[in-house]
């Protein structure tokens, strides 16, 4: 069985090399480069919004979404087979919470969709490099207002 998996993996690697050398699109490479661990390094409201009701337009979504040190070291992990994990990192907000929660993801073109339980997060305009992942997520602030947040993640 191990020999079969090894040969299958080797064939996929060779086929991937053929597609990489003959294709003008980076889609195959981007799909493979999503696999790994990512930490949010920046989150910016685009356009700015009055997120906290003080009549001041806010741009720094990171300070609002990741205000606690225990949130700032969380990792988003993408594995083969469409498995996603949200890891609490070294500093946990609540010791009773599990270290990781598991969900699923799909990656199609520039859209990454993550489903964890009943929550769905869609990264639009996703751009993946060897070191960074950027994309925009739309949040409902209330029933009438939405906010668009541009995220930057760094591969760990």
Coordinates of C-alpha atoms in Angstrom, one line a residue:
X1 CA 0.0 0.0 0.0
X2 CA 2.8 2.4 0.9
X3 CA 4.5 1.7 -2.5
X4 CA 1.2 2.5 -4.3
X5 CA 0.9 5.8 -2.4
X6 CA 4.5 6.7 -3.1
X7 CA 4.1 5.9 -6.9
X8 CA 0.9 7.9 -7.0
X9 CA 2.6 10.8 -5.3
X10 CA 5.5 10.6 -7.7
X11 CA 3.2 10.5 -10.7
X12 CA 1.3 13.5 -9.4
X13 CA 4.6 15.4 -8.8
X14 CA 5.8 14.7 -12.4
X15 CA 2.4 15.6 -13.9
X16 CA 2.5 18.8 -11.8
X17 CA 5.9 19.6 -13.2
X18 CA 4.6 19.1 -16.7
X19 CA 1.7 21.4 -16.1
X20 CA 3.9 24.0 -14.5
X21 CA 6.3 24.0 -17.4
X22 CA 3.6 24.1 -20.1
X23 CA 0.9 26.3 -18.5
X24 CA 0.7 30.1 -18.6
X25 CA -1.5 30.1 -15.5
X26 CA -0.4 30.0 -11.9
X27 CA -3.6 28.3 -10.7
X28 CA -2.0 24.9 -10.1
X29 CA 0.9 26.4 -8.3
X30 CA -1.3 28.6 -6.2
X31 CA -3.5 25.7 -5.2
X32 CA -0.4 23.8 -4.0
X33 CA 1.1 26.8 -2.2
X34 CA -2.0 27.3 0.0
X35 CA -1.1 24.2 1.9
X36 CA 0.5 25.1 5.2
X37 CA 0.1 27.3 8.2
X38 CA -0.7 31.0 8.0
X39 CA -0.8 33.8 10.6
X40 CA -2.7 37.1 10.1
X41 CA -0.3 40.0 10.0
X42 CA -2.6 42.8 8.9
X43 CA -6.3 43.5 8.5
X44 CA -7.6 46.8 7.0
X45 CA -11.1 48.1 6.5
X46 CA -11.4 48.9 2.8
X47 CA -13.1 51.4 2.5
X48 CA -12.8 52.7 6.1
X49 CA -15.9 52.3 8.2
X50 CA -17.2 53.6 11.6
X51 CA -16.9 50.1 13.1
X52 CA -17.5 51.1 16.8
X53 CA -20.1 53.9 16.4
X54 CA -17.9 56.8 17.5
X55 CA -18.4 58.7 14.2
X56 CA -14.7 58.2 13.3
X57 CA -13.8 56.2 10.2
X58 CA -11.7 53.2 11.1
X59 CA -9.1 51.6 8.9
X60 CA -7.3 49.2 11.4
X61 CA -9.4 46.1 11.5
X62 CA -6.6 44.1 13.0
X63 CA -6.7 46.1 16.3
X64 CA -10.4 45.3 16.6
X65 CA -10.4 41.7 15.4
X66 CA -7.2 40.6 17.1
X67 CA -7.2 42.9 20.2
X68 CA -5.9 40.3 22.6
X69 CA -2.5 38.7 22.5
X70 CA -4.2 35.3 22.6
X71 CA -5.8 36.1 19.2
X72 CA -2.7 37.4 17.6
X73 CA -0.8 34.1 17.4
X74 CA -3.7 32.0 16.0
X75 CA -2.9 30.0 12.8
X76 CA -5.0 29.1 9.9
X77 CA -3.8 25.7 8.6
X78 CA -4.7 24.3 5.1
X79 CA -4.0 20.6 4.5
X80 CA -4.4 18.3 1.5
X81 CA -7.8 17.0 0.9
X82 CA -9.7 20.2 1.8
X83 CA -9.1 20.1 5.5
X84 CA -8.7 23.4 7.4
X85 CA -7.8 23.9 11.0
X86 CA -7.9 26.9 13.2
X87 CA -5.1 26.6 15.8
X88 CA -5.2 28.7 19.0
X89 CA -1.4 29.2 18.9
X90 CA 0.8 29.2 22.0
X91 CA -1.3 31.7 23.9
X92 CA -4.9 30.5 24.4
X93 CA -7.7 32.8 25.3
X94 CA -9.6 30.1 27.2
X95 CA -7.7 27.0 28.4
X96 CA -11.0 25.0 28.1
X97 CA -11.2 25.6 24.3
X98 CA -9.6 22.9 22.1
X99 CA -6.2 23.7 20.7
X100 CA -7.6 23.2 17.2
X101 CA -10.9 23.2 15.5
X102 CA -11.4 21.5 12.2
X103 CA -13.3 22.5 9.1
X104 CA -13.1 22.3 5.3
X105 CA -12.0 24.6 2.6
X106 CA -12.2 24.9 -1.2
X107 CA -10.0 27.0 -3.4
X108 CA -11.2 27.9 -6.8
X109 CA -9.4 30.6 -8.8
X110 CA -9.1 33.6 -6.5
X111 CA -11.8 32.5 -4.0
X112 CA -11.0 30.5 -0.9
X113 CA -14.0 29.3 1.1
X114 CA -13.6 28.0 4.7
X115 CA -16.4 26.2 6.5
X116 CA -16.2 25.5 10.2
X117 CA -19.3 24.2 11.8
X118 CA -22.1 26.7 10.8
X119 CA -19.6 29.5 10.0
X120 CA -18.5 30.2 6.4
X121 CA -15.7 32.6 5.6
X122 CA -15.0 33.6 1.9
X123 CA -11.7 35.1 0.9
X124 CA -12.3 37.0 -2.4
X125 CA -9.5 38.2 -4.6
X126 CA -7.1 35.8 -2.9
X127 CA -3.5 36.0 -4.0
X128 CA -1.0 33.4 -2.8
X129 CA 2.7 33.6 -2.9
X130 CA 5.3 31.4 -1.2
X131 CA 5.3 33.8 1.8
X132 CA 2.0 35.7 1.8
X133 CA -1.7 35.1 1.4
X134 CA -4.0 38.2 0.8
X135 CA -7.7 38.4 0.3
X136 CA -10.8 40.3 1.2
X137 CA -13.5 39.1 3.5
X138 CA -16.9 40.8 3.8
X139 CA -18.5 41.0 7.3
X140 CA -22.0 42.0 8.2
X141 CA -21.7 44.8 10.8
X142 CA -25.5 44.9 11.2
X143 CA -28.6 44.2 9.1
X144 CA -27.9 47.2 6.8
X145 CA -24.1 47.6 6.8
X146 CA -21.2 45.5 5.7
X147 CA -17.5 45.9 6.0
X148 CA -14.8 44.7 3.6
X149 CA -11.6 43.7 5.3
X150 CA -8.3 43.2 3.4
X151 CA -6.3 40.5 5.2
X152 CA -2.6 39.7 4.8
X153 CA -1.3 36.4 6.2
X154 CA 2.3 35.3 6.5
X155 CA 3.3 31.7 6.0
X156 CA 4.6 30.1 9.2

